[in-house]
XYZ file of N, CA and C in Angstrom:
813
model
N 124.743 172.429 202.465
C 125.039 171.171 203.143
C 125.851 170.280 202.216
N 126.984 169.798 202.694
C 127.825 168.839 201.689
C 127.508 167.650 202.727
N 127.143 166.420 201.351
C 126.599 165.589 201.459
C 128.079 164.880 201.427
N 128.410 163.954 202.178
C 129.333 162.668 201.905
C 128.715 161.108 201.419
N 129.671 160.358 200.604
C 129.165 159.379 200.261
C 130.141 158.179 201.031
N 129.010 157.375 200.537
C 129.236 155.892 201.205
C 130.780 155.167 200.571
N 131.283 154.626 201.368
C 132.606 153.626 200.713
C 131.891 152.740 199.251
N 130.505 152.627 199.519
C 130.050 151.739 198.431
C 129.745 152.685 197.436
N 129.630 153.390 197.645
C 129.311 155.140 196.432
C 130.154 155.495 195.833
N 131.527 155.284 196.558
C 132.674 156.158 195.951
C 133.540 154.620 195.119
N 133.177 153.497 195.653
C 133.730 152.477 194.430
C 132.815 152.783 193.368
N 131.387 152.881 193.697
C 130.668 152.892 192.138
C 131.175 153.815 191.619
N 131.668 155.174 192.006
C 132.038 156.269 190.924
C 133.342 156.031 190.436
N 134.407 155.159 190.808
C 135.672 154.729 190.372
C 135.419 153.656 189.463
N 134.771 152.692 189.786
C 134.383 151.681 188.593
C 134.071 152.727 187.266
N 132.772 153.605 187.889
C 132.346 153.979 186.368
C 133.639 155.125 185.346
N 133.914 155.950 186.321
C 135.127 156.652 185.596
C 136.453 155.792 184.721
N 136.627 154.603 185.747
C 137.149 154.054 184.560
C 136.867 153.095 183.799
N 135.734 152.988 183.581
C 134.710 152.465 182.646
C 134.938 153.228 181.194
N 134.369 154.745 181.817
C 134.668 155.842 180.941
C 135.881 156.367 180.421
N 136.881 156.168 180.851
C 138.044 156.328 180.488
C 138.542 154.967 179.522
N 138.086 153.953 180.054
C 138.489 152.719 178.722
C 137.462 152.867 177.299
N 136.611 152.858 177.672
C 135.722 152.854 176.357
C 134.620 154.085 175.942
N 134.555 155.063 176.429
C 134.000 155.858 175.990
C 134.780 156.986 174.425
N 134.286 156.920 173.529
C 134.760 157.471 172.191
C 134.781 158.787 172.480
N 135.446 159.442 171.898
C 135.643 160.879 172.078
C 134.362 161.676 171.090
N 133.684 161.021 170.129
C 132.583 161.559 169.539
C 131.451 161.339 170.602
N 131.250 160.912 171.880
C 130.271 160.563 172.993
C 130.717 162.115 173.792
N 131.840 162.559 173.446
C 131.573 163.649 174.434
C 131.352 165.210 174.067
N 130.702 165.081 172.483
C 130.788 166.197 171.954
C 129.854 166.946 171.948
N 128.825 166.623 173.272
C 127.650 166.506 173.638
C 126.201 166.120 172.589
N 125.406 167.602 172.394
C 124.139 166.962 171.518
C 124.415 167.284 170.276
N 125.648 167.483 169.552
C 126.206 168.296 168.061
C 126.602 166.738 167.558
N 125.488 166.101 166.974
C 126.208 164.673 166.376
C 125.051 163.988 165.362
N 123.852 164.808 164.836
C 123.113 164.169 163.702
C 123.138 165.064 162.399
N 124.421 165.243 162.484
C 125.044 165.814 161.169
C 124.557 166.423 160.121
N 124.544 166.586 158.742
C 123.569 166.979 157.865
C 122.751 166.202 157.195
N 122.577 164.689 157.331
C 121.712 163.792 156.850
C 120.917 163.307 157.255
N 119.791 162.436 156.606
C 119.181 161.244 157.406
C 119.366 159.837 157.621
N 120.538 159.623 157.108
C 121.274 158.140 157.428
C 120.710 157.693 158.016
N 120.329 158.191 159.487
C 120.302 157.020 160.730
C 121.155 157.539 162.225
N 121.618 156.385 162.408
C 122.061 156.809 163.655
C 123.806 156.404 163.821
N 124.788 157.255 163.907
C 126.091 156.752 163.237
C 126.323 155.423 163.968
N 127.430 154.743 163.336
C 127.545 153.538 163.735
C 128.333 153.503 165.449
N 129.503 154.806 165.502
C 130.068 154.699 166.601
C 129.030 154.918 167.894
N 127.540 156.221 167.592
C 127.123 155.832 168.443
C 126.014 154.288 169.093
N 126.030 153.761 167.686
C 125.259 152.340 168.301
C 125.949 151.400 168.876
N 127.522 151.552 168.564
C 128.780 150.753 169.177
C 128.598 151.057 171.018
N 128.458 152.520 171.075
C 128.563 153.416 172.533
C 127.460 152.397 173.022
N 126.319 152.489 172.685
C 124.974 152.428 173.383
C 125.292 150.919 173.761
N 125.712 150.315 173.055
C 125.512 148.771 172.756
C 126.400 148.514 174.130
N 127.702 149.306 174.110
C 128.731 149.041 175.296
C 128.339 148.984 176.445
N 127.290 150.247 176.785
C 126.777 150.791 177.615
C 125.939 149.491 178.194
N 125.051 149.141 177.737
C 124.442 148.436 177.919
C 124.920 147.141 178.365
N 125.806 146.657 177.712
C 126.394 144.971 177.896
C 127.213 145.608 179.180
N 127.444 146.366 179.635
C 128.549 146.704 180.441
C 127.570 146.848 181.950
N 126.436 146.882 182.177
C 125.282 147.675 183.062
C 125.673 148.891 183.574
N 125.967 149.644 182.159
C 125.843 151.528 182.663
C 124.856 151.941 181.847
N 124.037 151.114 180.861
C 123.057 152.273 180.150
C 122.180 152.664 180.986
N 121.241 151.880 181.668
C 120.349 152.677 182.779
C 120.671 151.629 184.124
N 121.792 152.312 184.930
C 122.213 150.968 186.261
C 121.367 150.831 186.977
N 120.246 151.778 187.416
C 118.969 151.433 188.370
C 118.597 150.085 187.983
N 118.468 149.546 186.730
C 118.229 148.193 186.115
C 118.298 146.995 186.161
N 118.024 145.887 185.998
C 118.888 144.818 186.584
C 119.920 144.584 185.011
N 120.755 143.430 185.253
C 121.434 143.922 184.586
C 120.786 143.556 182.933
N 119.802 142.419 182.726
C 119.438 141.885 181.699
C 118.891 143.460 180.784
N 118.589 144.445 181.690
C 118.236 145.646 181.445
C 118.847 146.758 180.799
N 120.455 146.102 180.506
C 121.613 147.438 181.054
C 121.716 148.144 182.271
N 121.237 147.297 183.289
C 122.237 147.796 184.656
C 122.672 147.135 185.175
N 122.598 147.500 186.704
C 123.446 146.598 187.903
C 122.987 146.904 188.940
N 121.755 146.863 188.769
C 121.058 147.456 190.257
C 121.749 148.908 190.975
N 121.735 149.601 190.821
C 122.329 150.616 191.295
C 121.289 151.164 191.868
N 121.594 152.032 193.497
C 120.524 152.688 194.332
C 120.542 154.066 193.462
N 119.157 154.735 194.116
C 118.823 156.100 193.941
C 120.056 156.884 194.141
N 121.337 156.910 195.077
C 122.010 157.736 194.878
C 123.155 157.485 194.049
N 123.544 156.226 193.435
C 124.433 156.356 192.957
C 123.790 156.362 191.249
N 122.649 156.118 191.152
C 122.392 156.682 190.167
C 122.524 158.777 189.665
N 122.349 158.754 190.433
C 122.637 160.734 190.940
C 124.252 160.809 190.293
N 124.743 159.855 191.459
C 126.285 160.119 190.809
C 126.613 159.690 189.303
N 126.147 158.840 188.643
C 125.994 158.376 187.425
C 125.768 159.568 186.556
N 124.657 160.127 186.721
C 124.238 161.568 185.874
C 125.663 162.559 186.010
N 125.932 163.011 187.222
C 126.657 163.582 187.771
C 127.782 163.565 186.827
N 128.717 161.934 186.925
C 129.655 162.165 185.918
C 129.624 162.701 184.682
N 128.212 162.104 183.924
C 127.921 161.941 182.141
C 128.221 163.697 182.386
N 127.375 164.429 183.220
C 127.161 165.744 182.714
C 128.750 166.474 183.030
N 129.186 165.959 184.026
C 130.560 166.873 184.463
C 131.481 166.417 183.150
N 131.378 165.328 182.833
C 132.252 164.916 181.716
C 131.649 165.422 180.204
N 130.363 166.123 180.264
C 129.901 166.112 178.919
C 129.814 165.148 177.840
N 129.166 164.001 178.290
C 129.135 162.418 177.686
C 127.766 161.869 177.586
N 127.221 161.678 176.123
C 125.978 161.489 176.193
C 125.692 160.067 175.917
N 124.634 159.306 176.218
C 124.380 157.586 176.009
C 124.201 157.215 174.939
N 123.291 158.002 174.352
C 123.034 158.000 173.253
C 122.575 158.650 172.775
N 122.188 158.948 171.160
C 121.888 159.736 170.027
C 120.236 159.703 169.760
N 119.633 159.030 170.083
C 118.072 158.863 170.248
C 117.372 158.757 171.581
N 117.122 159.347 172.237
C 116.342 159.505 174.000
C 115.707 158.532 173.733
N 114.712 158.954 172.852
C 113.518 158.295 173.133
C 112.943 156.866 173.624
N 113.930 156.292 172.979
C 114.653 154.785 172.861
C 114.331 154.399 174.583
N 115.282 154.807 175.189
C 115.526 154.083 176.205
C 115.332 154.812 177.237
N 114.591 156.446 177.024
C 114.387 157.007 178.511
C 112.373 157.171 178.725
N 112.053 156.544 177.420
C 110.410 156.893 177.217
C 110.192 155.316 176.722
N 110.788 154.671 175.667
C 109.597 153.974 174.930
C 110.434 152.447 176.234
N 111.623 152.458 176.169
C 111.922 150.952 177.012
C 110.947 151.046 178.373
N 111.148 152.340 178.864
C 110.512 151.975 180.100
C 109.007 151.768 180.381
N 108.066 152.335 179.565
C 106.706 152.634 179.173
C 106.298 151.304 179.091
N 107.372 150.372 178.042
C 106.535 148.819 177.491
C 107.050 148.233 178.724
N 107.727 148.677 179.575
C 108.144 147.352 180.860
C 106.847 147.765 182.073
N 106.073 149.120 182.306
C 105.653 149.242 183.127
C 103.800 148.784 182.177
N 103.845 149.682 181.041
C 102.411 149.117 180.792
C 102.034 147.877 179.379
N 103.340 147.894 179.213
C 102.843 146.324 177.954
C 102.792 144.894 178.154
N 102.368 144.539 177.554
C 102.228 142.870 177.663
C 103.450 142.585 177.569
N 103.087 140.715 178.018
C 104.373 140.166 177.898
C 105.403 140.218 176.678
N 104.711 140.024 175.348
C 105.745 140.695 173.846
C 105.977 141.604 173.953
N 105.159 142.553 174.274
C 105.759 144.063 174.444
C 106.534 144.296 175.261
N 107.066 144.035 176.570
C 107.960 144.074 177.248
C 109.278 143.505 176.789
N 108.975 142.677 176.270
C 109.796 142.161 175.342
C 110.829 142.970 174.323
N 110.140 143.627 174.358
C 110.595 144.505 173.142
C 111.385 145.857 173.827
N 112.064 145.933 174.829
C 112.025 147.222 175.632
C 113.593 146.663 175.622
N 114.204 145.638 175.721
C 115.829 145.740 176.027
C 116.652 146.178 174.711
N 115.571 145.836 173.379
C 116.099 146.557 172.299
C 116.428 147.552 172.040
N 115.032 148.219 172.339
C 115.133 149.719 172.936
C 115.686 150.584 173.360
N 116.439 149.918 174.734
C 117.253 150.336 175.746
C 118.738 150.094 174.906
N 119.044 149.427 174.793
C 120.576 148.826 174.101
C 120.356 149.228 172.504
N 119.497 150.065 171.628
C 119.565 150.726 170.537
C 119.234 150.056 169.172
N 119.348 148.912 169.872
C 118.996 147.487 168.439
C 117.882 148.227 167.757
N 116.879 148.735 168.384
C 115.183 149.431 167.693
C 115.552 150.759 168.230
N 115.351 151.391 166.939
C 115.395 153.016 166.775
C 113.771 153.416 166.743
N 113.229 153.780 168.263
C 111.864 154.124 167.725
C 111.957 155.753 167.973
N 110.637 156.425 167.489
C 110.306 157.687 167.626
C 109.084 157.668 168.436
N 108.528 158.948 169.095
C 107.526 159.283 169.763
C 106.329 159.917 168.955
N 105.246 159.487 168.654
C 104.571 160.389 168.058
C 103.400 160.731 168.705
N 104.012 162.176 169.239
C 103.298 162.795 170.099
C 102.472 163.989 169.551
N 103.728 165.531 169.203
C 103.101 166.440 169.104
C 101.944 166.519 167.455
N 101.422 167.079 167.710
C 100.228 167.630 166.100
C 100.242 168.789 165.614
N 99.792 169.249 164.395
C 99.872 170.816 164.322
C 99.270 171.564 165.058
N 97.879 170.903 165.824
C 97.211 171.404 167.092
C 96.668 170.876 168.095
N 98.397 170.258 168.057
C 97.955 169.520 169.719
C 99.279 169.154 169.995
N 99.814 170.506 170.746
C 101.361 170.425 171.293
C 100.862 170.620 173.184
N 100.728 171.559 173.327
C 101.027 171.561 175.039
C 100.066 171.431 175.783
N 98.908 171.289 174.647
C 97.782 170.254 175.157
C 97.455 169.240 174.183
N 98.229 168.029 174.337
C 98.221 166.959 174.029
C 97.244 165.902 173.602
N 96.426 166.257 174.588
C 95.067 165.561 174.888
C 94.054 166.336 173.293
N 94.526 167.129 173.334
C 93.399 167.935 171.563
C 94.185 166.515 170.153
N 94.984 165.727 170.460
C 95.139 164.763 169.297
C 94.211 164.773 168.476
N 94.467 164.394 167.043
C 93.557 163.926 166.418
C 93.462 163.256 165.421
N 94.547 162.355 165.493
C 95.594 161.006 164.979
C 94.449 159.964 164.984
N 94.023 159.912 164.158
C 92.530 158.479 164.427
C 93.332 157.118 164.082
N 92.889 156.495 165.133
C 92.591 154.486 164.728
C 91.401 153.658 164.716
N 91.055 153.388 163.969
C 89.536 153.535 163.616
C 89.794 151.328 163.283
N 88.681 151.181 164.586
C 88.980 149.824 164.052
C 88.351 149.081 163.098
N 88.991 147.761 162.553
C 89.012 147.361 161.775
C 88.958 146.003 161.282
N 88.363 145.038 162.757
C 88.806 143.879 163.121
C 89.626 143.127 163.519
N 91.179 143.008 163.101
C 91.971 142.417 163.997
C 93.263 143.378 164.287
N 92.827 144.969 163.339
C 93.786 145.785 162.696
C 92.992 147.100 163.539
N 94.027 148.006 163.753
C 93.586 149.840 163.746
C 93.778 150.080 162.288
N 92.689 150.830 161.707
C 93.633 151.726 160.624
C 93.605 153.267 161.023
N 95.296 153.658 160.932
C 95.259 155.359 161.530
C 95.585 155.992 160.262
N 94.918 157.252 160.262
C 95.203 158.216 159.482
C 95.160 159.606 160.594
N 96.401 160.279 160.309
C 96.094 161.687 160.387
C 98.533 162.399 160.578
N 98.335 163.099 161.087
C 99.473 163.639 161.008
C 100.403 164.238 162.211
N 101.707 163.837 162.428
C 102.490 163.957 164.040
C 103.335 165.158 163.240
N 104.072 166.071 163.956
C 105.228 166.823 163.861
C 106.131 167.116 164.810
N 107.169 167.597 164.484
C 108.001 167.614 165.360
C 108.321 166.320 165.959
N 108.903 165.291 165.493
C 108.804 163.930 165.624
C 110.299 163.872 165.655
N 110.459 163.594 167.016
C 112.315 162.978 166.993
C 112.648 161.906 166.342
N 114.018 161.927 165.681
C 114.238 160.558 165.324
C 113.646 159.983 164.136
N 112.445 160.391 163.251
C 111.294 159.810 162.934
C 112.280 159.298 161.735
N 113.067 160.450 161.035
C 113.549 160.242 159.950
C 113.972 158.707 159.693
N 114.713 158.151 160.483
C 115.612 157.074 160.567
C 115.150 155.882 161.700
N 113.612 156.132 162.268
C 113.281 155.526 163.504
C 112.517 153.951 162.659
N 113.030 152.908 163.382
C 112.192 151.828 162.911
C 110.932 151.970 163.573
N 110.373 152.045 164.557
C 109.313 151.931 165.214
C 108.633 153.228 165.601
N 107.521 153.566 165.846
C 106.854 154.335 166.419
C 105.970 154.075 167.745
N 106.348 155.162 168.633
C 105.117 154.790 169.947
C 104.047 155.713 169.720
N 103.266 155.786 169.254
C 102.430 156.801 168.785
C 101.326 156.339 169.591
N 100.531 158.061 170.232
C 99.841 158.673 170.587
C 98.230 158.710 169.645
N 97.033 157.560 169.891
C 96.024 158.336 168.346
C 94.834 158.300 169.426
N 93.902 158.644 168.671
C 92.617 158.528 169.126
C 91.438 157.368 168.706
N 91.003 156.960 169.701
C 90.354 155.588 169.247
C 88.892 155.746 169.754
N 88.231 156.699 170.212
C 86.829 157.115 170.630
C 86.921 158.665 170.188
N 86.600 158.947 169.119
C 86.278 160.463 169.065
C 85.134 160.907 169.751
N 84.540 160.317 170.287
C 82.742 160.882 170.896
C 83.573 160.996 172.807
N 84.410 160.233 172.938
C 84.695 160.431 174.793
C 85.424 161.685 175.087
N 85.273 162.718 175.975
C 86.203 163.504 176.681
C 87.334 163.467 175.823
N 88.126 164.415 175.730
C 89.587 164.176 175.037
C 90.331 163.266 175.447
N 90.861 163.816 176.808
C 91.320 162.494 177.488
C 91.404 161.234 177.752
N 89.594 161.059 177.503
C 89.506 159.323 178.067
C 89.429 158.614 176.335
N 89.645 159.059 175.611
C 89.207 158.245 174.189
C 90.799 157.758 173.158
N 91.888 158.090 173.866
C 93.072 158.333 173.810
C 93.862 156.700 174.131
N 94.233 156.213 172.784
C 95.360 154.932 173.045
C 96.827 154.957 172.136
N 97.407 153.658 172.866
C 99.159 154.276 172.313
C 99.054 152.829 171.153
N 99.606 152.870 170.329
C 99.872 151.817 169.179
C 101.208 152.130 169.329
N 101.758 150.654 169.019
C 103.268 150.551 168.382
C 103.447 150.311 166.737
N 104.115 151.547 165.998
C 103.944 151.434 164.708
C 104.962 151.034 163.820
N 105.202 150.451 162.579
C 105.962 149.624 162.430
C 106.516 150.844 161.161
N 107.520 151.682 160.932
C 107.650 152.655 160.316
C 107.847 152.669 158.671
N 107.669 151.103 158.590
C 108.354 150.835 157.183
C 106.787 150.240 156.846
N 106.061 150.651 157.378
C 103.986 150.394 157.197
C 104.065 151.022 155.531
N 103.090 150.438 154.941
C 102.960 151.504 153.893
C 101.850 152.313 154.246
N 101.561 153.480 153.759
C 100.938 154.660 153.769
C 101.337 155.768 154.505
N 102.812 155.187 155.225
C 103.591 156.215 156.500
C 104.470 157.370 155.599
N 104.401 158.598 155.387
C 105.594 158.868 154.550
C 105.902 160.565 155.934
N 106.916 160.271 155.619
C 107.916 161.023 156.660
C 109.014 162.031 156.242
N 108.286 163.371 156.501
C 109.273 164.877 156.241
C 110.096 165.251 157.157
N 111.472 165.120 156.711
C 112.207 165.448 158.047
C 112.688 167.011 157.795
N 112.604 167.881 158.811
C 112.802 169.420 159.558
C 113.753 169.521 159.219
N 114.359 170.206 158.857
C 115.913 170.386 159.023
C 116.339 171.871 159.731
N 117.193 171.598 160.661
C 117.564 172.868 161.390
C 118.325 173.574 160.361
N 118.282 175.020 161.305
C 119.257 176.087 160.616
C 120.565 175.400 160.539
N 121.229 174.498 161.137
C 122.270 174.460 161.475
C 122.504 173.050 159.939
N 121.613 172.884 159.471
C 122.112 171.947 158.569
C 121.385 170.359 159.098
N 121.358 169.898 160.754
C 121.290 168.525 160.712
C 119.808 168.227 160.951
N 119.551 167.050 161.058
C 118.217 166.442 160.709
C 117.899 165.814 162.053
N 117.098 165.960 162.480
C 116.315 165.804 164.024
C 115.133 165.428 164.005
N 114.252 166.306 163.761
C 112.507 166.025 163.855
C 112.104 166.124 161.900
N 110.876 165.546 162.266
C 110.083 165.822 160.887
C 108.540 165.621 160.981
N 107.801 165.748 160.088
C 106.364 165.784 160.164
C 106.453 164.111 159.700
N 105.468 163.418 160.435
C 105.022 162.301 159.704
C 103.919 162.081 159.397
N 103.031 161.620 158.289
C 101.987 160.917 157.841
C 101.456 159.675 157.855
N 100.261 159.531 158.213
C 99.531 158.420 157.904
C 98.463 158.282 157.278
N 98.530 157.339 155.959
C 97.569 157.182 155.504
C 96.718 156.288 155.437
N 96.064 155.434 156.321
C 95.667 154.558 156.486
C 96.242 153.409 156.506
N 96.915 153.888 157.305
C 98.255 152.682 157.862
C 97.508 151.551 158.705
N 97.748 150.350 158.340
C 97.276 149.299 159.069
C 98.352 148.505 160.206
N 97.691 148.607 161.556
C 98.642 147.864 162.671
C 97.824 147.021 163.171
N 98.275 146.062 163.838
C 97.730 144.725 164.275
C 97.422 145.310 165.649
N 96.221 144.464 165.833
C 95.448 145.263 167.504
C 96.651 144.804 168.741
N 97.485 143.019 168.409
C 98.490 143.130 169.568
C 99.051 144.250 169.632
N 99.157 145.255 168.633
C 100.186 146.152 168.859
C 99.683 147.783 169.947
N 98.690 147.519 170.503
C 97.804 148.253 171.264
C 98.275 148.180 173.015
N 99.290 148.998 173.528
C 100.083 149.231 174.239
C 98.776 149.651 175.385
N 98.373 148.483 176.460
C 97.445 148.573 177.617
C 95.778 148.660 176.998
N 95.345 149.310 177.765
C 93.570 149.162 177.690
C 93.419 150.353 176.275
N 92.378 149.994 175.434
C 91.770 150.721 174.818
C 91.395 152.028 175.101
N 91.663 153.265 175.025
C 90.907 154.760 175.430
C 91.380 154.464 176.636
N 92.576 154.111 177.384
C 93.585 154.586 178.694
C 94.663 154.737 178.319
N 94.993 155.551 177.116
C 96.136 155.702 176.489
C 96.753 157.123 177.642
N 95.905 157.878 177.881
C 96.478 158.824 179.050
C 97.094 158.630 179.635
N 96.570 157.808 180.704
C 97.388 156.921 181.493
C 98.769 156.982 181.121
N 98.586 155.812 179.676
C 100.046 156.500 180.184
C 100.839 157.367 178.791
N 100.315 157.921 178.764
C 100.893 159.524 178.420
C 101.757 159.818 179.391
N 101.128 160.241 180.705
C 101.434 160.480 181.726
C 102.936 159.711 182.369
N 102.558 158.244 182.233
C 103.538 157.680 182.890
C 104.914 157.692 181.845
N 104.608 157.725 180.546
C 105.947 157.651 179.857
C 106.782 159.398 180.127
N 105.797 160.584 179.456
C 106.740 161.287 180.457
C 106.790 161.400 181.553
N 106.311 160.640 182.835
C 107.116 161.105 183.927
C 108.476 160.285 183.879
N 108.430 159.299 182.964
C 110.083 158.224 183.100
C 110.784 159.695 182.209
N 110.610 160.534 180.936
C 111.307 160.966 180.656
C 111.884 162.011 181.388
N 110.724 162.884 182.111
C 111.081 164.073 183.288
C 111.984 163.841 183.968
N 111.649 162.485 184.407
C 112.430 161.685 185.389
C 114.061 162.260 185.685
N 114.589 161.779 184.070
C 115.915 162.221 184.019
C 116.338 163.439 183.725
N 115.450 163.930 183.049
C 115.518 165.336 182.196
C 116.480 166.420 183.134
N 116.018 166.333 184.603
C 115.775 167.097 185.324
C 116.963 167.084 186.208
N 117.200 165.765 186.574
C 118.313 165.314 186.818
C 119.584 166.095 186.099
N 119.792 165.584 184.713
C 120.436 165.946 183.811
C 120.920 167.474 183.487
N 120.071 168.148 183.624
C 120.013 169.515 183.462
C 120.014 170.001 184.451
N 120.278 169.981 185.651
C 120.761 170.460 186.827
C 122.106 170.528 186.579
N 122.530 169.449 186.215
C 123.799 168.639 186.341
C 124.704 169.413 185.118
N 124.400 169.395 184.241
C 124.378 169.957 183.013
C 124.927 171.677 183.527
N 123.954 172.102 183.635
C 123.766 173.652 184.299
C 125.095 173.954 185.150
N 125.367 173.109 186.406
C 126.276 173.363 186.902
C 127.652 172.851 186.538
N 127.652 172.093 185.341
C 128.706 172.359 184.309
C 129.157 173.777 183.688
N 128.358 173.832 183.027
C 128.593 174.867 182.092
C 128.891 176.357 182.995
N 128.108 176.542 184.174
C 128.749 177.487 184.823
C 130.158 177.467 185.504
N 130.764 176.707 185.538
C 131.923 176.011 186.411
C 132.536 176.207 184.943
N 132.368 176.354 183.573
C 133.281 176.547 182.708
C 132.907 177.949 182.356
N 131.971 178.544 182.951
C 132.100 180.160 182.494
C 133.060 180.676 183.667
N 133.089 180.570 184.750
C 133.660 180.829 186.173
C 134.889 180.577 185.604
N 135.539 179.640 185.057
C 136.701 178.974 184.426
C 137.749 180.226 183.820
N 136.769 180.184 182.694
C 136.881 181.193 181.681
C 137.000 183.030 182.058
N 136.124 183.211 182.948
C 136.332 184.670 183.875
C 137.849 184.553 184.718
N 137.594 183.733 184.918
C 139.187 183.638 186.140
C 140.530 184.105 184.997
C-alpha cells in the first residue's frame, strides 16, 4: 500500500531538507564512525550540530519548540527519521542525552529535574546511563549498585559496565538499589549522579577499532543529595521501563529506516 502525504507533510519534508542542506556538516553524515581514538569528549562540530538542531526545532520536532521542536504530528515525525536515515545523518554523538535521560526527567522528575532535560536534549549535559552490571545485563532487575541512606545524602557503592558515553559524560542516570530485602524489582531507584563526585573512577573499553565508547564505572561511596532521587523511592522500575520505552521508541523507527537504506545501496551496487 503506498501511502500519500498531506500538502502539510510534504512542506514539512521541504523545510527540513533544506534545513539539511544549509547546515548540516558533512562529519553528521558519516554515520556512527565519529568517537575516534580518544576520550576527549564529544567533538566540538558535533555539539555545534546538536545545538543547531535544537535552536532550529529539528532535534526532537514532536516537541514544543522550548524543547527542540515544533510540534510536529506522529507522521511527520516518521518522515523526519525517514530523511536522517535515507540521508545517513545522525543528531548526535551521545543518544542517551536526549532519546532516554531528557525525556525520562520530563515524564518522571520534579520540577528541577525537568529542568534539567532541555540541556540534555540540546547537548549542553553529556550524561551516561548506568544501567548494565557484570551480572545484571538482560535481567536488569538482578542490580546490585547500592544507595544506602544517609540522611540528606544516598551513599552508592558498587559497579556499572558497558556504560555509554561514561568516559566524557558529566552526569549519570543511574540505575541502584535502595531496599535490598524487597523483590528485585520493587527495591530499585534512579539517582542523578554528578560524574566529577569523588569516589567515581571510570575505565573506558576500547574497541577493536581503536575508539572509545563504553567503560566500566565505579563507585566508591559516592555521596548524592536525596533531591537528586528521580520519582518515588524503590519505583525506580517504573521507570526503567518508561525510559526505555522513549529509547525503543526511536530505535525502531530508525532501524527500519536505516535497513531500507542500506539495502537500496546494495541493490545500487548489484545493478
Amino acid at each position: 500500500m503506498q501511502l500519500s502525504w498531506s500538502d502539510e507533510d510534504e512542506a514539512f519534508r521541504r523545510d527540513l531538507r533544506a534545513f539539511l542542506d544549509e547546515h548540516c556538516p558533512p562529519e553528521a553524515r558519516r554515520g556512527k564512525d565519529f568517537m575516534g581514538e580518544g576520550v576527549d569528549g564529544v567533538p566540538d562540530w558535533a555539539r555545534a550540530w546538536q545545538a543547531t538542531l535544537f535552536d532550529h526545532g529539528w532535534m526532537i520536532p514532536a516537541y514544543p519548540p522550548e524543547l527542540g521542536g515544533r510540534h510536529a504530528t506522529p507522521t511527520q515525525t516518521l518522515l523526519y527519521l525517514e530523511e536522517l536515515a535515507d540521508q545517513g545523518i545522525v543528531r548526535s554523538v551521545h543518544f542517551g542525552g536526549y532519546a532516554i535521560v531528557g525525556p525520562s526527567l520530563l515524564e518522571f522528575g520534579d520540577e528541577a529535574q525537568r529542568a534539567l532535560a532541555p540541556a540534555a536534549i540540546r547537548g549542553d549535559t553529556v550524561w551516561c546511563v548506568g544501567m548494565s552490571e557484570p551480572d545484571a545485563g538482560s535481567d536488569l532487575a538482578a542490580l546490585a549498585t547500592r544507595a544506602v541512606d544517609d540522611g540528606d545524602s544516598f551513599v552508592v557503592t558498587g559497579q556499572k559496565v558497558w556504560t555509554s558515553y561514561a568516559p566524557f559524560a558529566d552526569m549519570c542516570f543511574c540505575y541502584v538499589r535502595t531496599d535490598p530485602e524487597a523483590p528485585k524489582h520493587k527495591g530499585i531507584s534512579v539517582l542523578l549522579i554528578d560524574m566529577a563526585s569523588p569516589g567515581i573512577e571510570v575505565r573506558p573499553l576500547r574497541h577493536i577499532t581503536g575508539a572509545v565508547e563504553f567503560a566500566e564505572v565505579f563507585f566508591d561511596d559516592v555521596v548524592v543529595p536525596k533531591a537528586n532521587l528521580v520519582g518515588e523511592r524503590n519505583n525506580g522500575w517504573r521507570i526503567t521501563m518508561g525510559s526505555l520505552a522513549h529509547e525503543r521508541g526511536g530505535l525502531w523507527v530508525e532501524g527500519v529506516f536505516g535497513a531500507h537504506r542500506a539495502l537500496d545501496g546494495l541493490i545500487a551496487l548489484a545493478r
